[in-house]
Short mmCIF file of C-alpha atoms and ligand atoms in Angstrom, two decimals:
data_model
loop_
_atom_site.label_atom_id
_atom_site.label_comp_id
_atom_site.label_asym_id
_atom_site.label_seq_id
_atom_site.Cartn_x
_atom_site.Cartn_y
_atom_site.Cartn_z
CA UNK A 18 129.98 126.42 101.27
CA UNK A 19 132.78 126.91 98.84
CA UNK A 20 133.68 130.43 98.15
CA UNK A 21 133.14 130.64 94.44
CA UNK A 22 131.87 134.16 94.21
CA UNK A 23 135.00 135.57 95.75
CA UNK A 24 133.59 136.75 99.06
CA UNK A 25 136.30 136.17 101.63
CA UNK A 26 135.37 133.74 104.39
CA UNK A 27 135.11 135.22 107.81
CA UNK A 28 137.70 133.05 109.47
CA UNK A 29 137.75 134.93 112.75
CA UNK A 30 134.13 134.18 113.62
CA UNK A 31 133.72 130.79 112.08
CA UNK A 32 136.21 128.04 112.76
CA UNK A 33 136.17 125.27 110.19
CA UNK A 34 134.53 121.98 111.06
CA UNK A 35 136.62 118.90 111.74
CA UNK A 36 139.24 118.06 114.33
CA UNK A 37 142.02 120.17 112.89
CA UNK A 38 140.81 123.71 113.06
CA UNK A 39 143.23 126.10 111.50
CA UNK A 40 143.39 128.43 114.47
CA UNK A 41 146.95 129.08 115.55
CA UNK A 42 148.57 127.23 112.65
CA UNK A 43 151.15 129.03 110.58
CA UNK A 44 150.46 130.13 107.02
CA UNK A 45 153.00 128.47 104.73
CA UNK A 46 154.22 130.31 101.68
CA UNK A 47 155.01 128.15 98.65
CA UNK A 48 158.35 126.39 98.97
CA UNK A 49 158.81 127.08 102.66
CA UNK A 50 160.14 123.55 103.08
CA UNK A 51 157.85 122.43 105.87
CA UNK A 52 155.63 119.39 105.63
CA UNK A 53 152.03 120.38 105.22
CA UNK A 54 149.29 118.74 107.26
CA UNK A 55 145.56 118.95 107.08
CA UNK A 56 144.39 122.01 108.94
CA UNK A 57 147.33 124.12 107.80
CA UNK A 58 146.89 127.24 105.77
CA UNK A 59 148.83 127.69 102.60
CA UNK A 60 149.23 130.35 99.94
CA UNK A 61 148.80 128.91 96.44
CA UNK A 62 149.00 130.36 92.95
CA UNK A 63 146.34 128.72 90.79
CA UNK A 64 147.62 127.55 87.42
CA UNK A 65 144.66 125.92 85.74
CA UNK A 66 141.18 124.45 86.06
CA UNK A 67 140.93 120.72 86.89
CA UNK A 68 138.50 118.24 85.36
CA UNK A 69 135.91 118.89 88.05
CA UNK A 70 136.12 122.67 87.71
CA UNK A 71 138.35 123.16 90.74
CA UNK A 72 141.41 125.45 90.73
CA UNK A 73 144.72 123.59 90.54
CA UNK A 74 147.95 124.99 91.89
CA UNK A 75 151.20 123.54 93.21
CA UNK A 76 152.65 123.59 96.65
CA UNK A 77 156.19 122.23 96.91
CA UNK A 78 155.60 120.43 93.59
CA UNK A 79 152.47 118.77 94.95
CA UNK A 80 149.22 119.51 93.15
CA UNK A 81 146.68 121.37 95.30
CA UNK A 82 142.98 121.32 94.36
CA UNK A 83 141.12 124.38 95.58
CA UNK A 84 137.43 124.41 94.82
CA UNK A 85 136.26 127.81 93.63
CA UNK A 86 139.70 129.27 92.81
CA UNK A 87 140.54 130.47 89.31
CA UNK A 88 143.72 130.36 87.17
CA UNK A 89 145.98 133.31 87.85
CA UNK A 90 144.61 133.84 91.35
CA UNK A 91 146.74 133.78 94.47
CA UNK A 92 144.66 132.32 97.27
CA UNK A 93 144.93 131.54 100.93
CA UNK A 94 143.57 128.04 101.50
CA UNK A 95 142.97 125.66 104.37
CA UNK A 96 144.39 122.17 103.76
CA UNK A 97 141.66 119.54 104.00
CA UNK A 98 143.45 116.36 102.99
CA UNK A 99 146.98 115.42 101.96
CA UNK A 100 147.83 112.41 99.81
CA UNK A 101 151.19 111.34 98.40
CA UNK A 102 150.74 113.12 95.11
CA UNK A 103 148.17 115.83 95.81
CA UNK A 104 146.20 117.68 98.41
CA UNK A 105 142.80 119.31 98.61
CA UNK A 106 142.28 122.67 100.24
CA UNK A 107 139.41 124.99 100.96
CA UNK A 108 139.49 128.55 99.71
CA UNK A 109 139.75 131.07 102.55
CA UNK A 110 140.64 134.30 100.86
CA UNK A 111 141.56 135.53 97.42
CA UNK A 112 144.74 137.60 97.66
CA UNK A 113 144.97 138.26 93.95
CA UNK A 114 141.72 138.10 92.04
CA UNK A 115 141.34 136.91 88.44
CA UNK A 116 139.80 139.37 85.97
CA UNK A 117 137.83 136.34 84.68
CA UNK A 118 135.93 135.98 87.95
CA UNK A 119 132.24 136.88 87.89
CA UNK A 120 129.32 136.62 90.25
CA UNK A 121 127.60 133.31 89.44
CA UNK A 122 124.35 134.28 87.66
CA UNK A 123 122.42 131.45 89.35
CA UNK A 124 121.81 131.90 93.06
CA UNK A 125 121.87 128.11 93.56
CA UNK A 126 125.28 127.63 91.93
CA UNK A 127 127.13 126.66 95.07
CA UNK A 128 124.44 124.41 96.49
CA UNK A 129 123.31 122.59 93.39
CA UNK A 130 126.51 121.13 91.98
CA UNK A 131 125.08 120.79 88.45
CA UNK A 132 127.34 123.57 87.11
CA UNK A 133 130.98 124.01 88.08
CA UNK A 134 132.15 127.14 86.23
CA UNK A 135 129.56 129.86 86.67
CA UNK A 136 132.09 131.89 88.66
CA UNK A 137 134.09 132.28 85.44
CA UNK A 138 133.19 134.45 82.45
CA UNK A 139 132.20 132.44 79.39
CA UNK A 140 135.31 133.29 77.29
CA UNK A 141 137.46 132.18 80.24
CA UNK A 142 135.46 128.92 80.53
CA UNK A 143 136.21 128.20 76.89
CA UNK A 144 139.94 128.87 77.36
CA UNK A 145 139.96 126.65 80.45
CA UNK A 146 138.38 123.79 78.48
CA UNK A 147 141.04 124.05 75.78
CA UNK A 148 143.65 123.90 78.52
CA UNK A 149 142.00 120.78 79.98
CA UNK A 150 142.48 119.03 76.63
CA UNK A 151 146.10 120.24 76.30
CA UNK A 152 146.90 119.16 79.83
CA UNK A 153 145.39 115.68 79.30
CA UNK A 154 147.49 115.08 76.19
CA UNK A 155 150.62 116.32 77.93
CA UNK A 156 150.03 114.09 80.89
CA UNK A 157 148.76 110.91 79.28
CA UNK A 158 150.25 110.96 75.78
CA UNK A 159 153.34 113.15 76.35
CA UNK A 160 152.30 115.38 73.46
CA UNK A 161 153.21 119.02 73.90
CA UNK A 162 152.60 120.30 70.36
CA UNK A 163 148.92 119.46 70.04
CA UNK A 164 147.00 120.13 66.78
CA UNK A 165 144.18 121.67 68.82
CA UNK A 166 141.58 123.76 67.04
CA UNK A 167 139.89 126.62 68.90
CA UNK A 168 136.92 125.33 70.89
CA UNK A 169 133.46 125.91 69.41
CA UNK A 170 131.39 127.71 72.04
CA UNK A 171 127.77 128.90 72.10
CA UNK A 172 126.62 132.37 71.25
CA UNK A 173 124.18 132.22 74.15
CA UNK A 174 125.54 129.74 76.71
CA UNK A 175 122.27 129.61 78.71
CA UNK A 176 118.91 127.87 78.34
CA UNK A 177 120.42 125.15 76.16
CA UNK A 178 119.36 121.94 77.91
CA UNK A 179 116.35 120.32 76.27
CA UNK A 180 115.51 117.92 79.10
CA UNK A 181 114.92 118.29 82.82
CA UNK A 182 114.53 115.40 85.22
CA UNK A 183 113.69 116.74 88.65
CA UNK A 184 112.96 114.87 91.86
CA UNK A 185 109.83 115.79 93.75
CA UNK A 186 109.88 116.55 97.47
CA UNK A 187 108.03 118.32 100.25
CA UNK A 188 109.80 121.21 101.96
CA UNK A 189 108.42 123.96 104.19
CA UNK A 190 104.85 122.86 103.39
CA UNK A 191 105.49 123.10 99.67
CA UNK A 192 105.77 120.82 96.69
CA UNK A 193 109.32 121.32 95.43
CA UNK A 194 111.30 119.84 92.55
CA UNK A 195 115.05 119.74 92.32
CA UNK A 196 118.27 117.78 92.33
CA UNK A 197 119.96 116.03 95.20
CA UNK A 198 122.98 117.97 96.53
CA UNK A 199 126.13 116.13 95.48
CA UNK A 200 126.76 113.05 97.60
CA UNK A 201 123.58 113.38 99.66
CA UNK A 202 119.83 112.78 99.64
CA UNK A 203 119.14 116.43 100.40
CA UNK A 204 116.94 117.90 97.71
CA UNK A 205 117.95 121.34 96.43
CA UNK A 206 114.85 123.18 95.21
CA UNK A 207 115.45 124.30 91.64
CA UNK A 208 112.57 126.27 90.29
CA UNK A 209 114.26 128.22 87.52
CA UNK A 210 117.43 126.56 86.28
CA UNK A 211 119.10 129.00 83.83
CA UNK A 212 120.82 126.32 81.74
CA UNK A 213 117.51 124.62 81.03
CA UNK A 214 115.27 125.69 78.18
CA UNK A 215 112.80 128.25 79.67
CA UNK A 216 109.80 126.14 78.59
CA UNK A 217 110.97 123.32 80.88
CA UNK A 218 111.10 125.64 83.89
CA UNK A 219 107.66 127.01 83.09
CA UNK A 220 106.06 123.59 82.62
CA UNK A 221 107.66 122.11 85.76
CA UNK A 222 106.59 125.06 87.92
CA UNK A 223 102.99 125.09 86.66
CA UNK A 224 102.67 121.31 86.97
CA UNK A 225 103.88 121.55 90.55
CA UNK A 226 101.20 124.14 91.29
CA UNK A 227 98.49 122.03 89.62
CA UNK A 228 99.55 118.91 91.55
CA UNK A 229 99.40 120.92 94.78
CA UNK A 230 95.90 122.23 93.96
CA UNK A 231 94.72 118.69 93.32
CA UNK A 232 96.38 117.46 96.47
CA UNK A 233 98.61 115.02 94.59
CA UNK A 234 101.59 114.81 96.91
CA UNK A 235 105.25 114.14 96.25
CA UNK A 236 106.41 110.67 97.25
CA UNK A 237 108.54 110.67 100.38
CA UNK A 238 111.03 107.87 100.77
CA UNK A 239 111.14 108.12 104.54
CA UNK A 240 107.41 107.64 105.11
CA UNK A 241 106.71 105.81 101.83
CA UNK A 242 103.71 108.09 101.44
CA UNK A 243 102.72 110.28 98.53
CA UNK A 244 102.65 109.78 94.79
CA UNK A 245 104.96 111.74 92.46
CA UNK A 246 108.64 110.84 92.44
CA UNK A 247 110.01 112.69 89.43
CA UNK A 248 108.87 115.22 86.85
CA UNK A 249 110.55 114.79 83.47
CA UNK A 250 110.18 117.38 80.71
CA UNK A 251 111.71 117.44 77.25
CA UNK A 252 111.32 120.20 74.69
CA UNK A 253 111.54 119.89 70.90
CA UNK A 254 113.95 122.53 69.59
CA UNK A 255 112.09 123.12 66.34
CA UNK A 256 108.52 122.77 67.57
CA UNK A 257 108.82 124.19 71.08
CA UNK A 258 106.48 121.39 72.18
CA UNK A 259 106.99 119.74 75.54
CA UNK A 260 106.78 116.06 76.43
CA UNK A 261 105.83 115.71 80.09
CA UNK A 262 106.29 112.50 82.07
CA UNK A 263 105.17 112.09 85.66
CA UNK A 264 106.90 109.23 87.44
CA UNK A 265 104.99 107.90 90.41
CA UNK A 266 105.70 105.43 93.17
CA UNK A 267 102.06 104.33 93.04
CA UNK A 268 100.59 102.36 90.13
CA UNK A 269 97.85 104.99 89.73
CA UNK A 270 97.70 108.75 89.41
CA UNK A 271 94.87 110.32 91.42
CA UNK A 272 92.51 112.90 89.87
CA UNK A 273 93.86 112.00 86.46
CA UNK A 274 91.21 113.64 84.31
CA UNK A 275 91.30 116.92 86.27
CA UNK A 276 95.07 116.90 86.09
CA UNK A 277 95.05 116.45 82.31
CA UNK A 278 92.39 119.11 81.86
CA UNK A 279 94.29 121.70 83.89
CA UNK A 280 97.65 120.98 82.26
CA UNK A 281 96.09 121.26 78.80
CA UNK A 282 94.39 124.51 79.68
CA UNK A 283 97.34 126.21 81.38
CA UNK A 284 100.22 124.80 79.35
CA UNK A 285 99.37 124.76 75.65
CA UNK A 286 102.97 123.83 74.73
CA UNK A 287 102.57 120.41 76.40
CA UNK A 288 101.98 117.90 73.57
CA UNK A 289 102.28 114.71 75.61
CA UNK A 290 101.33 113.79 79.15
CA UNK A 291 102.85 110.43 80.06
CA UNK A 292 102.79 108.41 83.25
CA UNK A 293 105.57 106.06 84.31
CA UNK A 294 105.42 103.84 87.38
CA UNK A 295 108.53 103.20 89.44
CA UNK A 296 107.63 101.34 92.62
CA UNK A 297 111.14 99.98 93.21
CA UNK A 298 113.85 101.17 95.59
CA UNK A 299 116.56 101.21 92.92
CA UNK A 300 118.31 104.45 92.01
CA UNK A 301 116.86 104.16 88.49
CA UNK A 302 114.54 107.04 87.67
CA UNK A 303 112.18 105.29 85.28
CA UNK A 304 110.20 102.13 85.93
CA UNK A 305 109.34 99.66 83.17
CA UNK A 306 105.82 100.80 82.43
CA UNK A 307 105.02 104.04 80.58
CA UNK A 308 101.48 105.01 79.53
CA UNK A 309 100.48 107.98 77.44
CA UNK A 310 97.66 109.69 79.35
CA UNK A 311 97.00 112.31 76.72
CA UNK A 312 98.52 113.58 73.47
CA UNK A 313 101.21 112.41 71.09
CA UNK A 314 103.02 109.15 71.69
CA UNK A 315 106.34 110.63 70.56
CA UNK A 316 108.03 114.00 70.33
CA UNK A 317 109.24 114.99 66.87
CA UNK A 318 112.72 116.38 66.78
CA UNK A 319 115.26 117.26 64.14
CA UNK A 320 119.03 117.55 63.96
CA UNK A 321 120.08 119.15 60.67
CA UNK A 322 118.36 117.04 58.01
CA UNK A 323 117.77 114.08 60.33
CA UNK A 324 114.38 113.39 61.84
CA UNK A 325 113.74 111.73 65.17
CA UNK A 326 110.64 110.57 66.92
CA UNK A 327 111.30 110.26 70.64
CA UNK A 328 109.35 108.17 73.11
CA UNK A 329 109.45 109.49 76.70
CA UNK A 330 112.39 107.26 77.62
CA UNK A 331 114.40 107.48 74.39
CA UNK A 332 117.90 108.95 74.61
CA UNK A 333 118.54 112.19 72.76
CA UNK A 334 121.44 114.64 72.85
CA UNK A 335 120.87 117.30 75.54
CA UNK A 336 122.20 120.28 73.58
CA UNK A 337 120.96 119.97 69.98
CA UNK A 338 122.54 123.25 68.79
CA UNK A 339 126.05 122.14 69.75
CA UNK A 340 125.44 118.53 68.70
CA UNK A 341 125.05 119.71 65.11
CA UNK A 342 128.44 121.48 65.34
CA UNK A 343 130.04 118.36 66.81
CA UNK A 344 128.59 116.08 64.13
CA UNK A 345 129.66 118.52 61.41
CA UNK A 346 133.22 118.16 62.73
CA UNK A 347 132.77 114.36 62.55
CA UNK A 348 131.57 114.70 58.95
CA UNK A 349 134.57 116.85 58.03
CA UNK A 350 136.93 114.34 59.69
CA UNK A 351 135.34 111.39 57.89
CA UNK A 352 135.79 113.16 54.50
CA UNK A 353 133.49 110.73 52.71
CA UNK A 354 133.17 110.40 48.94
CA UNK A 355 130.26 107.95 48.76
CA UNK A 356 132.36 104.79 48.38
CA UNK A 357 133.19 104.09 52.00
CA UNK A 358 132.16 101.54 54.55
CA UNK A 359 131.79 103.37 57.86
CA UNK A 360 131.64 101.67 61.25
CA UNK A 361 129.97 103.72 64.02
CA UNK A 362 131.07 102.01 67.24
CA UNK A 363 129.19 102.93 70.46
CA UNK A 364 126.48 104.33 68.20
CA UNK A 365 123.70 104.89 70.78
CA UNK A 366 120.56 105.77 68.84
CA UNK A 367 122.55 105.93 65.61
CA UNK A 368 122.79 109.69 65.19
CA UNK A 369 126.43 109.90 64.07
CA UNK A 370 126.08 107.01 61.63
CA UNK A 371 122.93 108.56 60.19
CA UNK A 372 124.63 111.94 59.93
CA UNK A 373 127.26 110.29 57.73
CA UNK A 374 125.01 107.86 55.81
CA UNK A 375 124.14 110.23 52.91
CA UNK A 376 127.85 110.48 52.02
CA UNK A 377 128.80 106.84 52.63
CA UNK A 378 128.32 103.57 50.74
CA UNK A 379 127.34 101.73 53.88
CA UNK A 380 127.13 102.44 57.61
CA UNK A 381 127.24 99.80 60.33
CA UNK A 382 126.54 100.83 63.90
CA UNK A 383 127.36 98.81 67.01
CA UNK A 384 125.58 99.45 70.31
CA UNK A 385 125.24 97.53 73.55
CA UNK A 386 121.69 98.52 74.53
CA UNK A 387 118.99 96.77 72.46
CA UNK A 388 116.41 99.58 72.94
CA UNK A 389 118.89 102.11 71.58
CA UNK A 390 119.47 99.91 68.53
CA UNK A 391 115.71 99.71 67.96
CA UNK A 392 115.59 103.52 68.12
CA UNK A 393 118.53 103.72 65.70
CA UNK A 394 116.67 101.52 63.21
CA UNK A 395 113.53 103.61 63.57
CA UNK A 396 115.55 106.83 63.11
CA UNK A 397 117.14 105.33 59.97
CA UNK A 398 113.69 104.62 58.52
CA UNK A 399 112.45 108.13 59.41
CA UNK A 400 115.44 109.74 57.71
CA UNK A 401 115.25 107.40 54.72
CA UNK A 402 118.74 105.97 55.29
CA UNK A 403 118.56 102.54 53.68
CA UNK A 404 122.34 102.04 53.70
CA UNK A 405 122.58 102.03 57.51
CA UNK A 406 122.40 98.92 59.66
CA UNK A 407 122.52 98.79 63.46
CA UNK A 408 123.64 95.77 65.44
CA UNK A 409 123.38 94.95 69.15
CA UNK A 410 126.70 93.91 70.70
CA UNK A 411 129.99 94.86 72.31
CA UNK A 412 132.14 96.94 69.96
CA UNK A 413 135.26 95.17 71.29
CA UNK A 414 133.78 91.78 70.33
CA UNK A 415 132.02 92.54 67.04
CA UNK A 416 134.71 94.61 65.33
CA UNK A 417 137.47 91.98 65.83
CA UNK A 418 135.07 89.32 64.48
CA UNK A 419 134.35 91.41 61.38
CA UNK A 420 138.04 92.16 60.84
CA UNK A 421 138.84 88.42 61.12
CA UNK A 422 136.24 87.75 58.46
CA UNK A 423 137.99 90.22 56.16
CA UNK A 424 135.73 93.24 56.64
CA UNK A 425 137.79 96.41 56.11
CA UNK A 426 136.03 99.64 57.12
CA UNK A 427 137.39 102.77 55.43
CA UNK A 428 136.34 104.99 58.30
CA UNK A 429 135.75 104.04 61.94
CA UNK A 430 133.97 106.39 64.33
CA UNK A 431 134.10 105.70 68.04
CA UNK A 432 132.11 107.60 70.70
CA UNK A 433 132.72 105.63 73.90
CA UNK A 434 131.50 106.33 77.45
CA UNK A 435 133.81 108.27 79.82
CA UNK A 436 135.97 105.19 80.44
CA UNK A 437 137.22 105.26 76.84
CA UNK A 438 137.66 102.44 74.34
CA UNK A 439 138.25 98.85 75.34
CA UNK A 440 141.81 97.64 74.60
CA UNK A 441 140.46 94.84 72.39
CA UNK A 442 138.69 97.46 70.28
CA UNK A 443 141.88 99.53 69.90
CA UNK A 444 143.65 96.34 68.77
CA UNK A 445 140.92 95.58 66.24
CA UNK A 446 141.09 99.15 64.91
CA UNK A 447 144.84 98.76 64.41
CA UNK A 448 144.22 95.46 62.56
CA UNK A 449 141.38 96.92 60.46
CA UNK A 450 143.69 99.73 59.24
CA UNK A 451 140.94 102.23 58.35
CA UNK A 452 142.21 105.28 56.45
CA UNK A 453 140.49 107.51 59.02
CA UNK A 454 139.56 107.09 62.62
CA UNK A 455 137.24 109.66 64.14
CA UNK A 456 137.27 109.62 67.93
CA UNK A 457 134.44 111.50 69.66
CA UNK A 458 135.09 111.79 73.38
CA UNK A 459 133.55 113.37 76.45
CA UNK A 460 136.65 112.70 78.56
CA UNK A 461 140.00 114.22 77.51
CA UNK A 462 141.99 111.92 79.85
CA UNK A 463 140.79 108.63 78.34
CA UNK A 464 140.92 110.21 74.87
CA UNK A 465 144.60 111.04 75.37
CA UNK A 466 145.41 107.59 76.79
CA UNK A 467 143.67 105.84 73.89
CA UNK A 468 145.35 108.16 71.36
CA UNK A 469 148.73 107.20 72.76
CA UNK A 470 147.96 103.54 72.00
CA UNK A 471 146.65 104.41 68.53
CA UNK A 472 149.71 106.54 67.72
CA UNK A 473 151.86 103.50 68.46
CA UNK A 474 149.80 101.37 66.10
CA UNK A 475 150.31 103.39 62.95
CA UNK A 476 147.99 106.40 63.28
CA UNK A 477 148.87 110.07 63.14
CA UNK A 478 146.98 112.78 65.02
CA UNK A 479 145.60 115.28 62.48
CA UNK A 480 143.46 117.59 64.59
CA UNK A 481 141.31 117.84 67.68
CA UNK A 482 138.16 119.93 67.68
CA UNK A 483 136.75 120.67 71.13
CA UNK A 484 133.06 121.59 71.27
CA UNK A 485 131.38 123.14 74.29
CA UNK A 486 128.32 120.93 74.70
CA UNK A 487 127.70 121.93 78.31
CA UNK A 488 128.45 125.60 79.03
CA UNK A 489 128.81 126.50 82.75
CA UNK A 490 129.99 122.96 83.55
CA UNK A 491 133.54 121.63 83.34
CA UNK A 492 132.64 119.05 80.66
CA UNK A 493 134.35 119.23 77.29
CA UNK A 494 133.61 117.15 74.20
CA UNK A 495 136.21 116.57 71.46
CA UNK A 496 136.14 115.29 67.90
CA UNK A 497 139.58 113.95 67.02
CA UNK A 498 140.83 112.89 63.59
CA UNK A 499 143.51 110.21 63.35
CA UNK A 500 144.76 109.04 59.94
CA UNK A 501 146.94 106.08 59.00
CA UNK A 502 150.61 107.01 58.76
CA UNK A 503 150.93 105.10 55.49
CA UNK A 504 148.03 106.96 53.92
N1 SAH B 20 127.22 108.07 69.50
C1 SAH B 20 126.00 108.28 70.21
C2 SAH B 20 126.05 108.00 71.73
C3 SAH B 20 127.31 107.59 72.35
S1 SAH B 20 127.19 107.37 74.10
C4 SAH B 20 125.48 109.68 69.99
O1 SAH B 20 126.18 110.54 69.49
O2 SAH B 20 124.33 109.93 70.34
C5 SAH B 20 128.04 105.84 74.26
C6 SAH B 20 127.19 104.64 73.90
O3 SAH B 20 128.03 103.48 73.98
C7 SAH B 20 126.04 104.37 74.84
O4 SAH B 20 124.86 104.31 74.08
C8 SAH B 20 126.36 103.00 75.48
O5 SAH B 20 125.22 102.21 75.67
C9 SAH B 20 127.26 102.38 74.44
N2 SAH B 20 128.22 101.37 74.90
C10 SAH B 20 128.86 101.30 76.07
N3 SAH B 20 129.74 100.28 76.07
C11 SAH B 20 129.67 99.70 74.85
C12 SAH B 20 130.36 98.61 74.24
N4 SAH B 20 131.28 97.94 74.90
N5 SAH B 20 130.03 98.31 72.97
C13 SAH B 20 129.09 99.00 72.29
N6 SAH B 20 128.41 100.04 72.82
C14 SAH B 20 128.69 100.38 74.09
#
């Protein structure tokens, strides 16, 4: 257990596991000049929060990662591992406590691993996320004077997630649903996750009870017996309606009509009951086949003026309230007048492109996954955007081809996965010379690295707007505006 809620570990009674117990080893104070080995105890002053939510301090100029420690705290820690450039250590005792420390509101915080920052007050989380962005640009782009705007947080940083995907299991003679503890196949029972929309908790819990009554058992990998693998729920923000999908290991769902009847009676907010079959051993959650057992085929959802119609497997942003704020920052950055050609690279289901389409001459989206492109086209039709086109392909292949053919986008938006943009794409962006480049990123490190390349190819960094899409976790999303130097 990491000691995130600040209770000191009882070191006298409980030696730490592993060969090197700390008993008898000296406690090093910072800069004592001795070489530190695993098993040693050190005193560290925590300077900042790292990308995984851990506290980061320095010991003899070496970075020390201490899970559960907060900036400003002085902690006693037990060295777990030393590498050439860093070490990891386990929190033993907090000698000086941060005023930003709080008791994690969720009792499963330490076990679950889904959230990393519940031991920090929300204003402190927001400051830490700004620091994460600053630190990334210092480290990877050598920029110290960053045009960083204050992060946009949530008024209520709880109950924001619109989708829950929970594994089913059998524990202590009970049907449980939860997440696997990080790095293991041990299921942590989560019956009331506070970052999920309350309707999702209610539906999951009732469905579990109904399944139990009907003797429909969770599938167990070990014995290959049972039925239900995963319970997926998604709530529409506007409508409050819930789309429920039961994923089974078996091709059939026993007592189907009774199940439907009871769910309809007890959970009036459920608008769809779907059944997906996954009889494979892959780590993928969904199988290929989804059937609607009862109700609407798709869940209607809205983001600002845009309308979406989501099938059970369709991708949708997990925090709609903050997504609107992020996309508004993108719209401000794009500063469209109605004459522009906009390229939306890594467009997913087309939401950013469609957000911009009313102010643009033409929008072209590029996305790798064909199903997402189909959804993007459907979303364009639903929102009446007839100036938006979506194309399946690799952004790093298609954009260079277009540029070679003389296509000159006025604005390029990129929203790549955590690994950042492909080098070939950065090269094509430099060659395309758009007046504005809007970079949406969920990873400050790759954002900073890519910005360094872009700054060398004629762009200037105008501003960075961080948005807190996932309160209580260490994730931070940024919308960055780069403009051409010669503009
Ligand atoms: N902009 C979208 C989602 C971005 S997520 C939104 O706001 O909803 C990143 C997307 O990039 C994913 O849909 C992924 O499938 C896609 N992708 C990953 N590599 C890609 C590549 N090389 N070329 C084009 N799309 C890619």
